[in-house]
Short mmCIF file of C-alpha atoms and ligand atoms in Angstrom, two decimals:
data_model
loop_
_atom_site.label_atom_id
_atom_site.label_comp_id
_atom_site.label_asym_id
_atom_site.label_seq_id
_atom_site.Cartn_x
_atom_site.Cartn_y
_atom_site.Cartn_z
CA MET A 1045 7.81 -151.50 -86.11
CA SER A 1046 9.62 -150.20 -89.18
CA PHE A 1047 7.69 -149.55 -92.39
CA VAL A 1048 9.36 -150.45 -95.64
CA LEU A 1049 7.59 -149.26 -98.78
CA GLY A 1050 7.65 -151.95 -101.42
CA ILE A 1051 7.88 -154.92 -99.06
CA PRO A 1052 4.69 -156.59 -97.80
CA ARG A 1053 4.11 -157.43 -94.17
CA ASN A 1054 5.09 -161.07 -93.69
CA PHE A 1055 2.54 -163.84 -94.12
CA LYS A 1056 2.26 -167.59 -94.19
CA TYR A 1057 2.40 -168.80 -97.80
CA VAL A 1058 0.81 -172.11 -98.80
CA LYS A 1059 0.72 -173.44 -102.37
CA VAL A 1060 -2.07 -176.02 -102.26
CA ASN A 1061 -2.70 -178.98 -104.53
CA SER A 1062 -6.45 -179.36 -104.16
CA LEU A 1063 -9.55 -177.19 -104.20
CA ASP A 1064 -10.59 -178.74 -100.90
CA GLU A 1065 -7.41 -177.56 -99.16
CA ALA A 1066 -7.90 -174.08 -100.63
CA LEU A 1067 -11.53 -173.91 -99.44
CA GLU A 1068 -10.50 -175.10 -95.98
CA MET A 1069 -7.92 -172.30 -95.77
CA LEU A 1070 -10.47 -169.74 -97.01
CA LYS A 1071 -12.86 -170.84 -94.27
CA GLU A 1072 -10.11 -169.97 -91.82
CA GLY A 1073 -9.63 -166.50 -93.27
CA ALA A 1074 -6.83 -166.94 -95.84
CA LYS A 1075 -6.58 -164.72 -98.94
CA ILE A 1076 -6.35 -166.22 -102.43
CA LEU A 1077 -3.26 -165.62 -104.57
CA ALA A 1078 -3.88 -166.14 -108.30
CA GLY A 1079 -1.75 -164.02 -110.69
CA GLY A 1080 -0.75 -161.60 -107.93
CA GLN A 1081 -0.89 -158.67 -110.39
CA SER A 1082 -3.38 -156.74 -108.27
CA LEU A 1083 -2.75 -158.31 -104.88
CA PHE A 1084 1.02 -157.68 -104.69
CA PRO A 1085 0.81 -153.94 -105.44
CA LEU A 1086 -1.74 -153.67 -102.58
CA LEU A 1087 0.37 -155.75 -100.18
CA LYS A 1088 3.55 -153.88 -101.10
CA LEU A 1089 1.92 -150.50 -100.55
CA ARG A 1090 0.52 -151.96 -97.29
CA ILE A 1091 -2.96 -150.90 -98.28
CA LEU A 1092 -3.73 -154.51 -97.43
CA SER A 1093 -2.15 -157.01 -95.01
CA VAL A 1094 -2.79 -160.73 -94.86
CA ASP A 1095 -1.82 -163.43 -92.38
CA ASN A 1096 -2.30 -166.40 -94.70
CA LEU A 1097 -1.92 -166.48 -98.45
CA VAL A 1098 -3.24 -169.50 -100.34
CA ASP A 1099 -1.60 -169.85 -103.75
CA ILE A 1100 -4.12 -171.63 -106.02
CA ASN A 1101 -1.92 -171.91 -109.12
CA ASN A 1102 -1.65 -175.71 -108.82
CA LEU A 1103 -5.40 -176.22 -109.08
CA ASP A 1104 -7.01 -177.58 -112.25
CA LEU A 1105 -8.82 -174.30 -112.89
CA ARG A 1106 -7.06 -173.33 -116.10
CA GLY A 1107 -8.26 -173.46 -119.70
CA VAL A 1108 -11.44 -173.14 -121.74
CA LYS A 1109 -14.27 -175.61 -122.40
CA GLU A 1110 -16.80 -175.01 -125.16
CA ASN A 1111 -20.02 -176.64 -126.39
CA GLU A 1112 -22.90 -175.43 -128.64
CA LYS A 1113 -24.51 -173.55 -125.76
CA GLU A 1114 -21.70 -171.90 -123.80
CA ILE A 1115 -18.04 -171.11 -123.31
CA GLU A 1116 -16.66 -171.92 -119.86
CA ILE A 1117 -13.41 -170.13 -118.96
CA PHE A 1118 -11.78 -171.49 -115.82
CA SER A 1119 -10.75 -168.85 -113.34
CA LEU A 1120 -6.96 -169.33 -113.50
CA THR A 1121 -6.86 -168.80 -117.26
CA THR A 1122 -4.45 -165.92 -117.80
CA HIS A 1123 -5.32 -162.83 -119.83
CA ASN A 1124 -2.93 -163.86 -122.65
CA GLU A 1125 -4.57 -167.31 -122.77
CA VAL A 1126 -8.09 -165.80 -122.81
CA ALA A 1127 -7.00 -163.47 -125.65
CA SER A 1128 -5.66 -166.38 -127.67
CA LYS A 1129 -8.42 -168.93 -127.00
CA VAL A 1130 -11.71 -167.06 -126.59
CA LYS A 1131 -12.38 -165.18 -129.85
CA ILE A 1132 -15.15 -162.98 -128.47
CA LEU A 1133 -12.90 -161.79 -125.59
CA SER A 1134 -9.69 -161.56 -127.63
CA LYS A 1135 -9.65 -157.75 -127.86
CA VAL A 1136 -10.90 -157.40 -124.27
CA ALA A 1137 -8.10 -159.53 -122.81
CA PHE A 1138 -5.31 -158.43 -125.17
CA THR A 1139 -5.80 -154.76 -124.30
CA ILE A 1140 -5.18 -155.42 -120.59
CA ALA A 1141 -2.00 -153.86 -119.15
CA ASP A 1142 1.05 -155.25 -120.98
CA TYR A 1143 2.46 -158.60 -122.06
CA GLN A 1144 3.99 -159.50 -118.66
CA VAL A 1145 0.86 -158.70 -116.62
CA ARG A 1146 -1.20 -160.76 -119.10
CA ASN A 1147 1.14 -163.74 -118.63
CA LYS A 1148 0.29 -163.94 -114.92
CA GLY A 1149 -3.00 -162.12 -114.33
CA THR A 1150 -6.13 -164.28 -114.42
CA ILE A 1151 -9.76 -163.72 -115.37
CA GLY A 1152 -10.94 -164.91 -111.93
CA GLY A 1153 -8.51 -162.60 -110.13
CA SER A 1154 -9.59 -159.65 -112.23
CA LEU A 1155 -13.29 -160.17 -111.47
CA ALA A 1156 -12.62 -160.69 -107.75
CA HIS A 1157 -10.45 -157.55 -107.61
CA ALA A 1158 -13.33 -155.49 -109.11
CA ASP A 1159 -11.49 -152.42 -110.36
CA PRO A 1160 -14.00 -149.93 -111.87
CA ALA A 1161 -11.77 -149.84 -114.97
CA SER A 1162 -11.37 -153.61 -115.29
CA ASN A 1163 -11.39 -154.69 -118.94
CA TYR A 1164 -13.64 -157.71 -118.38
CA TYR A 1165 -16.69 -156.35 -116.54
CA PRO A 1166 -18.28 -154.24 -119.33
CA ALA A 1167 -17.69 -157.04 -121.87
CA LEU A 1168 -19.04 -159.82 -119.67
CA MET A 1169 -22.03 -157.72 -118.67
CA VAL A 1170 -23.20 -157.14 -122.26
CA LEU A 1171 -22.57 -160.82 -123.07
CA ASP A 1172 -24.80 -161.97 -120.16
CA ALA A 1173 -21.92 -163.89 -118.56
CA LYS A 1174 -22.16 -165.58 -115.17
CA VAL A 1175 -19.53 -166.75 -112.70
CA LYS A 1176 -19.48 -170.06 -110.87
CA VAL A 1177 -18.25 -169.86 -107.29
CA LYS A 1178 -17.52 -172.58 -104.74
CA SER A 1179 -17.11 -172.76 -100.99
CA LYS A 1180 -17.27 -175.49 -98.34
CA ARG A 1181 -21.01 -174.72 -98.29
CA GLY A 1182 -21.53 -175.63 -101.95
CA GLU A 1183 -21.68 -173.99 -105.39
CA ARG A 1184 -23.62 -171.02 -106.71
CA VAL A 1185 -23.83 -169.00 -109.91
CA ILE A 1186 -23.79 -165.18 -109.95
CA GLU A 1187 -24.57 -162.89 -112.90
CA THR A 1188 -21.54 -160.70 -113.66
CA LYS A 1189 -23.64 -157.55 -113.23
CA GLU A 1190 -24.52 -158.75 -109.70
CA LEU A 1191 -20.91 -159.59 -108.83
CA PHE A 1192 -19.56 -156.02 -108.92
CA ARG A 1193 -20.83 -154.14 -105.85
CA SER A 1194 -18.60 -151.04 -105.59
CA PRO A 1195 -14.93 -150.30 -106.30
CA TYR A 1196 -12.86 -153.30 -105.08
CA THR A 1197 -15.91 -154.95 -103.49
CA THR A 1198 -17.88 -157.86 -104.89
CA SER A 1199 -20.81 -159.96 -103.73
CA LEU A 1200 -18.42 -162.88 -103.07
CA LYS A 1201 -18.33 -164.20 -99.50
CA GLU A 1202 -14.88 -164.41 -97.90
CA ASP A 1203 -14.82 -168.22 -98.09
CA GLU A 1204 -15.81 -168.36 -101.78
CA ILE A 1205 -13.61 -168.91 -104.80
CA ILE A 1206 -14.51 -168.13 -108.43
CA THR A 1207 -14.03 -171.35 -110.35
CA SER A 1208 -15.16 -170.31 -113.84
CA VAL A 1209 -16.84 -167.72 -116.05
CA ILE A 1210 -19.63 -168.86 -118.35
CA ILE A 1211 -20.57 -166.99 -121.53
CA PRO A 1212 -23.73 -168.10 -123.36
CA LYS A 1213 -23.05 -168.74 -127.04
CA SER A 1214 -25.19 -167.34 -129.83
CA GLU A 1215 -24.51 -167.11 -133.55
CA LYS A 1216 -26.63 -163.99 -133.60
CA THR A 1217 -24.65 -161.94 -131.08
CA VAL A 1218 -22.47 -159.17 -132.49
CA PHE A 1219 -19.95 -157.72 -130.05
CA SER A 1220 -17.78 -154.61 -130.28
CA TYR A 1221 -15.33 -153.15 -127.81
CA GLU A 1222 -13.43 -149.88 -127.46
CA VAL A 1223 -10.79 -148.99 -124.93
CA TYR A 1224 -8.99 -145.71 -124.39
CA LYS A 1225 -5.91 -145.59 -122.19
CA ARG A 1226 -3.05 -143.24 -121.45
CA GLY A 1227 0.55 -144.34 -122.12
CA GLY A 1228 2.44 -147.21 -120.52
CA SER A 1229 0.67 -150.12 -118.89
CA ALA A 1230 -2.04 -147.91 -117.41
CA TYR A 1231 -5.58 -149.09 -116.71
CA PRO A 1232 -8.12 -147.83 -119.26
CA THR A 1233 -9.61 -144.36 -118.82
CA VAL A 1234 -12.78 -145.36 -120.69
CA ILE A 1235 -14.12 -148.71 -121.87
CA VAL A 1236 -17.19 -149.31 -124.04
CA ALA A 1237 -18.68 -152.73 -124.79
CA VAL A 1238 -21.66 -153.21 -127.12
CA SER A 1239 -23.67 -156.32 -127.93
CA LEU A 1240 -26.47 -156.61 -130.49
CA LYS A 1241 -28.76 -159.62 -130.60
CA ASN A 1242 -32.21 -160.09 -132.14
CA ASN A 1243 -32.86 -156.37 -132.42
CA LYS A 1244 -31.87 -155.74 -128.79
CA TYR A 1245 -28.76 -153.90 -127.69
CA LYS A 1246 -26.72 -153.78 -124.50
CA VAL A 1247 -24.05 -151.17 -123.85
CA SER A 1248 -21.71 -151.06 -120.89
CA PHE A 1249 -19.24 -148.36 -119.90
CA GLY A 1250 -16.23 -149.00 -117.64
CA GLY A 1251 -13.80 -146.54 -116.06
CA ILE A 1252 -16.17 -143.58 -116.09
CA SER A 1253 -18.09 -144.22 -112.87
CA GLU A 1254 -17.64 -146.15 -109.64
CA LYS A 1255 -19.49 -149.12 -111.08
CA PRO A 1256 -19.62 -150.34 -114.70
CA LEU A 1257 -22.79 -148.90 -116.22
CA LEU A 1258 -25.22 -151.11 -118.17
CA ILE A 1259 -27.81 -149.66 -120.58
CA GLU A 1260 -30.17 -151.81 -122.66
CA GLY A 1261 -32.96 -151.31 -125.16
CA LYS A 1262 -34.36 -152.08 -128.62
CA VAL A 1263 -32.48 -151.10 -131.77
CA GLU A 1264 -35.59 -149.39 -133.23
CA ASP A 1265 -35.91 -147.07 -130.18
CA LYS A 1266 -33.24 -144.49 -131.10
CA PRO A 1267 -30.42 -146.24 -129.17
CA LYS A 1268 -27.74 -143.60 -129.77
CA GLU A 1269 -29.89 -140.76 -128.41
CA HIS A 1270 -31.05 -142.91 -125.48
CA VAL A 1271 -27.54 -144.00 -124.44
CA ILE A 1272 -26.06 -140.50 -124.76
CA GLU A 1273 -28.93 -139.08 -122.69
CA GLN A 1274 -28.23 -141.62 -119.93
CA LEU A 1275 -24.49 -140.98 -120.10
CA ARG A 1276 -25.00 -137.25 -119.53
CA GLU A 1277 -26.89 -137.97 -116.31
CA ILE A 1278 -24.10 -139.87 -114.57
CA LYS A 1279 -21.56 -138.43 -112.16
CA ALA A 1280 -18.32 -139.31 -113.95
CA ILE A 1281 -14.98 -139.93 -112.23
CA SER A 1282 -12.42 -137.12 -112.35
CA ASP A 1283 -8.75 -137.96 -111.76
CA ILE A 1284 -5.24 -137.21 -113.00
CA HIS A 1285 -5.87 -139.23 -116.19
CA ALA A 1286 -8.97 -137.31 -117.29
CA ASP A 1287 -11.54 -134.98 -115.75
CA SER A 1288 -15.20 -135.95 -115.76
CA ASN A 1289 -16.05 -133.88 -118.87
CA THR A 1290 -13.25 -135.42 -120.92
CA ARG A 1291 -14.29 -138.91 -119.76
CA LEU A 1292 -17.88 -138.36 -120.82
CA LYS A 1293 -16.88 -136.91 -124.20
CA LEU A 1294 -14.55 -139.84 -124.79
CA ALA A 1295 -17.24 -142.30 -123.73
CA GLU A 1296 -19.71 -140.74 -126.17
CA ARG A 1297 -17.26 -140.85 -129.09
CA LEU A 1298 -16.14 -144.40 -128.38
CA PHE A 1299 -19.74 -145.55 -127.98
CA ILE A 1300 -20.75 -144.17 -131.40
CA SER A 1301 -17.81 -145.85 -133.04
CA ALA A 1302 -18.39 -149.23 -131.27
CA PHE A 1303 -22.15 -149.09 -131.97
CA ASN A 1304 -21.67 -148.30 -135.66
CA ARG A 1305 -19.25 -151.22 -135.97
CA ALA A 1306 -21.72 -153.55 -134.29
CA LEU A 1307 -24.46 -152.42 -136.69
CA GLU A 1308 -22.21 -153.55 -139.55
CA GLY A 1309 -22.67 -157.07 -138.15
CA LYS A 1310 -19.08 -158.15 -137.51
CA SER A 1311 -17.68 -158.75 -134.01
CA ASP A 1312 -14.35 -157.24 -132.93
CA GLU A 1313 -11.67 -159.86 -132.54
CA ILE A 1314 -7.92 -160.39 -132.72
CA ASN A 1315 -6.53 -163.60 -134.20
CA LEU A 1316 -3.75 -165.04 -132.07
CA GLN A 1317 -2.03 -168.41 -131.89
CA PRO A 1318 -3.44 -170.40 -128.89
CA MET A 1319 -1.14 -170.08 -125.86
CA ASP A 1320 -0.72 -172.33 -122.84
CA ILE A 1321 0.97 -170.85 -119.82
CA GLN A 1322 2.17 -173.12 -117.03
CA TRP A 1323 2.49 -171.95 -113.41
CA LYS A 1324 2.11 -175.30 -111.65
CA SER A 1325 4.92 -176.55 -109.40
CA GLN A 1326 5.28 -178.61 -106.26
CA PRO A 1327 3.12 -177.70 -103.23
CA LEU A 1328 4.96 -175.61 -100.65
CA LYS A 1329 4.49 -174.06 -97.22
CA ALA A 1330 6.58 -171.13 -96.05
CA TYR A 1331 6.43 -168.95 -92.97
CA ASN A 1332 9.05 -166.44 -91.88
CA LYS A 1333 12.47 -167.80 -92.81
CA VAL A 1334 12.74 -170.75 -95.16
CA THR A 1335 15.59 -172.19 -97.21
CA ILE A 1336 14.63 -172.62 -100.86
CA LYS A 1337 16.33 -173.68 -104.07
CA ILE A 1338 15.54 -171.83 -107.30
CA LYS A 1339 16.95 -172.76 -110.70
CA VAL A 1340 18.33 -169.59 -112.29
CA ASN A 1341 19.90 -169.83 -115.76
CA GLY A 1342 20.12 -173.59 -115.27
CA ILE A 1343 21.99 -173.41 -111.94
CA GLU A 1344 20.30 -174.23 -108.64
CA ILE A 1345 20.67 -171.35 -106.15
CA GLU A 1346 20.04 -172.09 -102.49
CA ASP A 1347 19.22 -169.25 -100.11
CA GLU A 1348 17.26 -168.41 -97.01
CA VAL A 1349 14.28 -166.14 -97.70
CA GLU A 1350 11.11 -164.95 -96.01
CA SER A 1351 7.81 -165.90 -97.60
CA ARG A 1352 7.37 -162.23 -98.60
CA THR A 1353 10.78 -161.98 -100.33
CA LEU A 1354 10.33 -160.83 -103.92
CA LEU A 1355 11.96 -162.72 -106.77
CA LEU A 1356 13.61 -159.40 -107.70
CA ASP A 1357 15.39 -159.23 -104.33
CA PHE A 1358 16.32 -162.92 -104.40
CA LEU A 1359 17.94 -162.49 -107.82
CA ARG A 1360 19.82 -159.28 -107.03
CA LYS A 1361 21.07 -160.62 -103.69
CA ASN A 1362 22.43 -163.68 -105.48
CA GLY A 1363 24.38 -161.66 -108.03
CA TYR A 1364 21.92 -161.30 -110.93
CA LYS A 1365 22.36 -157.52 -110.96
CA GLU A 1366 21.24 -157.31 -114.61
CA VAL A 1367 17.69 -157.48 -113.20
CA LYS A 1368 16.79 -153.91 -112.25
CA ARG A 1369 14.47 -152.34 -109.70
CA GLY A 1370 12.55 -149.44 -111.22
CA CYS A 1371 9.08 -148.36 -110.16
CA ASP A 1372 8.68 -151.36 -107.80
CA GLU A 1373 4.95 -151.41 -108.46
CA GLY A 1374 4.61 -153.46 -111.62
CA LYS A 1375 4.54 -150.66 -114.18
CA CYS A 1376 7.98 -150.05 -115.70
CA GLY A 1377 9.09 -153.59 -116.59
CA ALA A 1378 12.75 -152.97 -115.60
CA CYS A 1379 12.61 -156.05 -113.34
CA THR A 1380 11.33 -158.42 -116.07
CA VAL A 1381 12.77 -161.95 -116.17
CA LEU A 1382 11.58 -165.17 -117.79
CA VAL A 1383 9.89 -167.82 -115.66
CA ASN A 1384 9.03 -171.07 -117.46
CA GLY A 1385 9.79 -169.20 -120.71
CA ARG A 1386 7.32 -166.38 -120.02
CA SER A 1387 8.18 -162.80 -119.17
CA VAL A 1388 7.05 -161.74 -115.70
CA LYS A 1389 7.73 -158.79 -113.47
CA SER A 1390 9.97 -160.02 -110.66
CA CYS A 1391 8.76 -157.18 -108.39
CA LEU A 1392 5.27 -158.75 -108.54
CA THR A 1393 6.41 -162.33 -107.97
CA LEU A 1394 7.47 -164.02 -104.73
CA ALA A 1395 10.71 -165.99 -104.66
CA VAL A 1396 8.86 -168.93 -103.04
CA GLN A 1397 6.44 -169.04 -105.99
CA THR A 1398 9.27 -169.94 -108.37
CA VAL A 1399 10.60 -172.99 -106.50
CA GLY A 1400 10.53 -175.80 -109.07
CA GLN A 1401 10.23 -173.35 -111.99
CA ASP A 1402 12.81 -172.24 -114.54
CA VAL A 1403 14.04 -168.66 -114.04
CA ARG A 1404 16.15 -166.99 -116.75
CA THR A 1405 17.90 -163.68 -117.16
CA VAL A 1406 19.62 -162.55 -120.36
CA LYS A 1407 22.76 -164.49 -119.34
CA GLY A 1408 20.87 -167.77 -119.48
CA LEU A 1409 19.48 -167.47 -123.02
CA GLU A 1410 21.69 -168.89 -125.75
CA ASP A 1411 19.45 -167.78 -128.62
CA ILE A 1412 19.20 -164.12 -127.58
CA LYS A 1413 22.10 -162.94 -129.80
CA PRO A 1414 20.00 -161.75 -132.82
CA LEU A 1415 17.83 -159.64 -130.52
CA GLN A 1416 20.87 -158.22 -128.70
CA ASP A 1417 22.50 -157.43 -132.07
CA SER A 1418 19.36 -155.63 -133.22
CA PHE A 1419 19.41 -153.46 -130.05
CA VAL A 1420 23.10 -152.64 -130.63
CA GLN A 1421 22.73 -151.97 -134.38
CA ASN A 1422 19.75 -149.66 -133.81
CA TYR A 1423 21.36 -147.79 -130.87
CA ALA A 1424 18.38 -148.89 -128.77
CA MET A 1425 19.85 -147.88 -125.45
CA GLN A 1426 21.24 -144.80 -123.75
CA CYS A 1427 21.98 -145.38 -120.04
CA GLY A 1428 21.00 -149.04 -120.45
CA TYR A 1429 19.00 -149.26 -117.22
CA CYS A 1430 15.83 -150.48 -118.96
CA THR A 1431 17.57 -152.64 -121.57
CA HIS A 1432 17.47 -155.98 -119.74
CA GLY A 1433 13.73 -155.67 -119.09
CA PHE A 1434 13.07 -154.73 -122.73
CA LEU A 1435 15.14 -157.68 -123.97
CA MET A 1436 13.25 -160.12 -121.73
CA VAL A 1437 9.74 -159.06 -122.71
CA THR A 1438 10.68 -158.74 -126.40
CA TYR A 1439 12.22 -162.22 -126.39
CA ASP A 1440 8.97 -163.71 -125.04
CA TYR A 1441 6.79 -161.62 -127.38
CA LEU A 1442 8.76 -162.57 -130.50
CA LYS A 1443 8.68 -166.26 -129.54
CA ASN A 1444 5.00 -166.48 -128.65
CA VAL A 1445 3.09 -163.93 -130.71
CA LYS A 1446 3.42 -165.25 -134.22
CA LYS A 1447 1.91 -162.23 -135.94
CA LYS A 1448 3.95 -159.07 -135.54
CA GLU A 1449 1.37 -156.38 -136.36
CA ASP A 1450 1.93 -152.84 -135.00
CA GLU A 1451 -1.36 -153.01 -133.07
CA LEU A 1452 -0.26 -156.17 -131.20
CA LEU A 1453 3.13 -154.68 -130.39
CA LYS A 1454 1.43 -151.51 -129.13
CA TYR A 1455 -0.62 -153.50 -126.62
CA SER A 1456 2.27 -155.74 -125.57
CA ILE A 1457 5.56 -154.01 -124.92
CA LYS A 1458 4.95 -151.11 -122.57
CA ASN A 1459 8.15 -151.00 -120.53
CA ILE A 1460 9.37 -147.57 -119.51
CA CYS A 1461 12.67 -146.09 -120.72
CA ARG A 1462 13.62 -143.18 -118.53
CA CYS A 1463 15.97 -141.89 -121.22
CA THR A 1464 12.92 -142.01 -123.57
CA GLY A 1465 14.77 -143.87 -126.30
CA TYR A 1466 11.54 -145.42 -127.58
CA PHE A 1467 12.00 -144.67 -131.26
CA ASN A 1468 15.15 -146.77 -131.56
CA ILE A 1469 13.85 -149.45 -129.18
CA ILE A 1470 10.77 -149.97 -131.38
CA LYS A 1471 13.00 -150.02 -134.46
CA ALA A 1472 15.19 -152.68 -132.84
CA ILE A 1473 12.17 -154.81 -131.90
CA LYS A 1474 10.69 -154.55 -135.40
CA ASN A 1475 14.00 -155.36 -137.09
CA ALA A 1476 14.49 -158.37 -134.81
CA SER A 1477 10.97 -159.59 -135.61
CA LEU A 1478 11.79 -159.62 -139.34
CA SER A 1479 14.46 -162.26 -138.71
CA GLN A 1480 12.05 -164.55 -136.76
C1 FAD B 818 0.74 -152.41 -114.27
C2 FAD B 818 -0.61 -153.04 -114.26
C3 FAD B 818 -1.55 -152.64 -115.19
C4 FAD B 818 -2.82 -153.21 -115.20
N1 FAD B 818 -3.71 -152.81 -116.18
C5 FAD B 818 -4.92 -153.42 -116.25
C6 FAD B 818 -5.82 -153.09 -117.31
O1 FAD B 818 -5.51 -152.34 -118.22
N2 FAD B 818 -7.04 -153.69 -117.29
C7 FAD B 818 -7.40 -154.60 -116.34
O2 FAD B 818 -8.52 -155.12 -116.37
N3 FAD B 818 -6.55 -154.95 -115.35
C8 FAD B 818 -5.32 -154.39 -115.29
N4 FAD B 818 -4.44 -154.77 -114.30
C9 FAD B 818 -4.86 -155.77 -113.31
C10 FAD B 818 -4.62 -157.19 -113.84
O3 FAD B 818 -5.56 -157.48 -114.83
C11 FAD B 818 -4.73 -158.26 -112.73
O4 FAD B 818 -4.25 -159.43 -113.32
C12 FAD B 818 -6.08 -158.57 -112.20
O5 FAD B 818 -6.79 -157.42 -111.77
C13 FAD B 818 -6.01 -159.50 -110.98
O6 FAD B 818 -5.81 -160.81 -111.40
P1 FAD B 818 -4.75 -161.73 -110.69
O7 FAD B 818 -4.96 -163.10 -111.21
O8 FAD B 818 -3.43 -161.12 -110.85
O9 FAD B 818 -5.29 -161.71 -109.18
P2 FAD B 818 -4.53 -161.52 -107.80
O10 FAD B 818 -3.75 -160.27 -107.83
O11 FAD B 818 -3.85 -162.76 -107.43
O12 FAD B 818 -5.81 -161.33 -106.85
C14 FAD B 818 -6.63 -160.18 -106.92
C15 FAD B 818 -7.77 -160.34 -105.90
O13 FAD B 818 -8.67 -161.35 -106.29
C16 FAD B 818 -8.72 -162.42 -105.34
N5 FAD B 818 -8.82 -163.64 -106.15
C17 FAD B 818 -7.95 -164.07 -107.09
N6 FAD B 818 -8.42 -165.15 -107.72
C18 FAD B 818 -9.61 -165.43 -107.16
C19 FAD B 818 -10.59 -166.44 -107.40
N7 FAD B 818 -10.45 -167.38 -108.32
N8 FAD B 818 -11.72 -166.42 -106.63
C20 FAD B 818 -11.91 -165.47 -105.68
N9 FAD B 818 -11.01 -164.50 -105.41
C21 FAD B 818 -9.88 -164.47 -106.15
C22 FAD B 818 -7.46 -162.28 -104.51
O14 FAD B 818 -7.61 -162.80 -103.20
C23 FAD B 818 -7.29 -160.76 -104.51
O15 FAD B 818 -8.14 -160.18 -103.58
C24 FAD B 818 -3.16 -154.21 -114.25
C25 FAD B 818 -2.21 -154.62 -113.30
C26 FAD B 818 -0.95 -154.04 -113.31
C27 FAD B 818 0.07 -154.48 -112.30
S1 FES B 819 7.76 -153.24 -112.99
FE1 FES B 819 9.01 -154.14 -111.51
S2 FES B 819 10.36 -152.56 -110.96
FE2 FES B 819 8.96 -151.57 -112.31
S1 FES B 820 18.15 -146.35 -121.88
FE1 FES B 820 18.14 -145.27 -119.99
S2 FES B 820 16.31 -145.95 -119.10
FE2 FES B 820 16.14 -146.69 -121.07
#
């Protein structure tokens, strides 16, 4: 059997319309597909293989419900939606990856994936959040701190699905959050979350050890000394991003800054316009070869694909060569296109997922001229290989993030330019945003 890096082993793909169908497939050993932003890199690297993939994006598990006691975030709510709708998690969700990953990646998928540097775990742990899970056997509720077992392993059973995350509400809770990450759309190196309530504190560290660390105590019992003492006892991760010493030093510094902010009594938050992202489409089953129709730039393209065929390959094969393959693992953004008006990485999207959705490249956007002009006037390209991807994500960002602060731009557009023409690219983006 030949091994092709970047292409998953084939699987049966089913986009279901009801939770019952999904649970039935899980009982028979299928794997859930939510945003695909962690699953596809694993499948493409063949670290993981699946026989049956159940796409749950048609289920009514999206959005946020709130009453006086709690906030319930349904599991398919994307990171960009969480950032824009759940004030207390706005900084947590908006500092995940980049704009495209946040358009597709979901809170449920992130918790189930259980990366030791996941943005959500430390925050949800200090906020006493719980997750609701369902299976054919019924429903149960798990505390977030009990959900994470070890890297990439949770206490979920194979037939269970996370349906929502519940955060208790309290006027008295003050929450602060710090994240340190290297360049590009890298995972954080260190995360610190702090909550203060009724003279009690909780601190959680992510990214420094195999499991997010939770430390709690009373504010009058020398919290800074106590937390730092505990930090120094742990065996910190050492990798190419930072050695264990650097991680611990960073964690200490970020903790002091987050704790001091919390003592001032004001929670960290980012104010964003509420966003609604739509990934529903008709139910579909695909196995091996299947003929599909995808609307690209307003024209229906019919082609035979395998269920594992990436949208990137579908587009390039059908002549949309402006869409580029770069890293092929979801980092560089060269392959970015718009689906239903939102920028996504076509190397982390299956062609079959976009049946019934609206796919656009630069050639299908009539109102892109001012942005293109800004790139030309600011000499924002050298070889031009990354330009299409930059235009796509910038177009979405300018349309959907109404405030154009430097901090928001920094956490949004993280595409890679191999010619390193960032200075002019940023200038072009900023100039274009002035005319919005
Ligand atoms: C370039 C890049 C950078 C990233 N940087 C960050 C970062 O800075 N911080 C961060 O936190 N994350 C980061 N991520 C991960 C991202 O947040 C993913 O969106 C997330 O980890 C997985 O969510 P998903 O919806 O994409 O899940 P999927 O990829 O679809 O699924 C992930 C796993 O969860 C399972 N699953 C999905 N939904 C459910 C459910 N409802 N119930 C039970 N199981 C489920 C799947 O079967 C699979 O095993 C990054 C990803 C990429 C590609
Ligand atoms: S992000 Fe898709 S090719 Fe790099
Ligand atoms: S202009 Fe050459 S890769 Fe960006």
